[in-house]
């Protein structure tokens, strides 16, 4: 079982976000930092159009009022989705231009942390 506590992270000119540090309850060992629902693009102005880039002036929040990234990215159901996953319609949205990020605890390797992506068909 894990526990969580708030974790602030600076994104330089993009501002500050608040995620979570996930800790193993039994050993009190920090496992990773989690940031859920981090926006990477803006939704299109019309349906079926390309997503819009974040403007250069976009910020997530400030140190005093960080952008809350301690939830999860919205879920955009696709055909066949209803047979594969629980039907929690509260999590459904067509604004699915967010991602969830897990960052290991500790010093990153010299070349940086590797990136792993999972795209479900």
Coordinates of C-alpha atoms in Angstrom, one line a residue:
X1 CA 0.0 0.0 0.0
X2 CA 1.2 3.5 -0.8
X3 CA 0.6 6.9 0.8
X4 CA 0.9 10.3 -0.9
X5 CA 1.9 13.8 0.1
X6 CA 2.0 17.1 -2.0
X7 CA 5.1 17.8 -4.1
X8 CA 5.9 21.1 -5.8
X9 CA 7.9 21.2 -9.0
X10 CA 9.2 24.2 -10.9
X11 CA 8.8 24.1 -14.7
X12 CA 10.9 27.3 -15.2
X13 CA 9.1 29.8 -17.4
X14 CA 6.0 27.5 -17.4
X15 CA 5.5 28.1 -13.7
X16 CA 5.0 25.6 -10.8
X17 CA 2.9 22.5 -10.6
X18 CA 1.8 20.5 -7.5
X19 CA 1.9 16.8 -7.8
X20 CA 2.3 14.0 -5.3
X21 CA 5.2 12.0 -3.9
X22 CA 4.2 8.4 -3.6
X23 CA 5.6 6.5 -0.6
X24 CA 5.6 2.8 0.2
X25 CA 3.7 2.8 3.6
X26 CA 5.5 -0.2 5.1
X27 CA 9.1 1.0 4.5
X28 CA 8.4 4.8 4.3
X29 CA 10.5 4.8 1.1
X30 CA 9.7 7.4 -1.5
X31 CA 8.9 5.7 -4.8
X32 CA 8.3 8.4 -7.3
X33 CA 6.7 11.8 -7.9
X34 CA 3.4 11.8 -9.8
X35 CA 1.9 14.6 -11.8
X36 CA -1.5 13.8 -13.2
X37 CA -3.4 15.8 -15.8
X38 CA -0.5 17.9 -17.1
X39 CA -1.7 19.8 -20.1
X40 CA 0.5 19.5 -23.2
X41 CA -1.9 21.2 -25.8
X42 CA -5.1 23.1 -26.0
X43 CA -8.2 21.6 -27.5
X44 CA -9.1 22.5 -31.1
X45 CA -11.5 25.4 -31.7
X46 CA -13.7 23.1 -33.8
X47 CA -14.3 19.4 -33.4
X48 CA -12.2 17.0 -35.5
X49 CA -9.4 19.7 -35.9
X50 CA -5.8 19.5 -34.8
X51 CA -5.0 20.4 -31.2
X52 CA -3.5 23.8 -30.6
X53 CA 0.0 24.4 -29.2
X54 CA 0.3 25.9 -25.7
X55 CA 1.0 29.6 -26.2
X56 CA 4.4 30.8 -25.2
X57 CA 2.8 32.8 -22.4
X58 CA 1.1 29.7 -20.9
X59 CA 1.9 29.0 -17.3
X60 CA 0.6 26.2 -15.0
X61 CA 0.6 28.3 -11.8
X62 CA 3.0 30.1 -9.4
X63 CA 4.9 28.9 -6.4
X64 CA 2.2 30.6 -4.2
X65 CA -0.7 29.1 -6.3
X66 CA 0.7 26.1 -8.2
X67 CA -1.2 24.4 -11.0
X68 CA -2.9 21.3 -9.5
X69 CA -1.6 18.2 -11.2
X70 CA -2.5 15.7 -8.5
X71 CA -5.5 14.1 -10.2
X72 CA -5.4 12.4 -13.5
X73 CA -5.7 13.1 -17.2
X74 CA -9.2 13.0 -18.8
X75 CA -10.2 9.8 -20.6
X76 CA -11.4 10.1 -24.2
X77 CA -13.3 6.9 -24.9
X78 CA -12.8 5.2 -28.3
X79 CA -14.9 2.6 -30.1
X80 CA -14.8 -0.7 -28.2
X81 CA -13.9 1.2 -25.0
X82 CA -17.0 0.3 -23.1
X83 CA -16.2 -3.4 -23.2
X84 CA -12.7 -2.9 -21.9
X85 CA -13.0 -0.5 -19.0
X86 CA -15.3 0.4 -16.1
X87 CA -17.9 2.9 -17.1
X88 CA -17.0 5.9 -15.0
X89 CA -18.5 8.6 -17.3
X90 CA -17.3 11.4 -14.9
X91 CA -13.8 10.8 -16.2
X92 CA -14.7 11.0 -19.9
X93 CA -13.9 14.1 -21.9
X94 CA -13.0 15.0 -25.4
X95 CA -10.4 17.5 -24.0
X96 CA -7.8 14.7 -23.7
X97 CA -4.7 16.9 -24.2
X98 CA -3.2 16.0 -20.9
X99 CA -0.9 13.3 -19.7
X100 CA 0.1 11.6 -16.4
X101 CA 3.8 11.7 -15.5
X102 CA 5.8 9.5 -13.1
X103 CA 9.3 10.7 -12.2
X104 CA 11.7 8.3 -10.3
X105 CA 13.2 9.5 -7.0
X106 CA 16.9 10.3 -7.0
X107 CA 19.4 11.9 -9.2
X108 CA 18.7 11.5 -12.9
X109 CA 21.3 9.7 -15.1
X110 CA 23.8 12.0 -16.9
X111 CA 21.7 11.7 -20.1
X112 CA 18.4 12.2 -18.3
X113 CA 15.6 9.8 -17.4
X114 CA 14.4 7.6 -20.1
X115 CA 10.8 8.2 -21.3
X116 CA 8.3 5.4 -21.5
X117 CA 4.9 5.9 -23.3
X118 CA 2.0 3.6 -23.3
X119 CA -0.7 4.1 -26.0
X120 CA -3.6 1.8 -25.7
X121 CA -5.2 0.7 -28.9

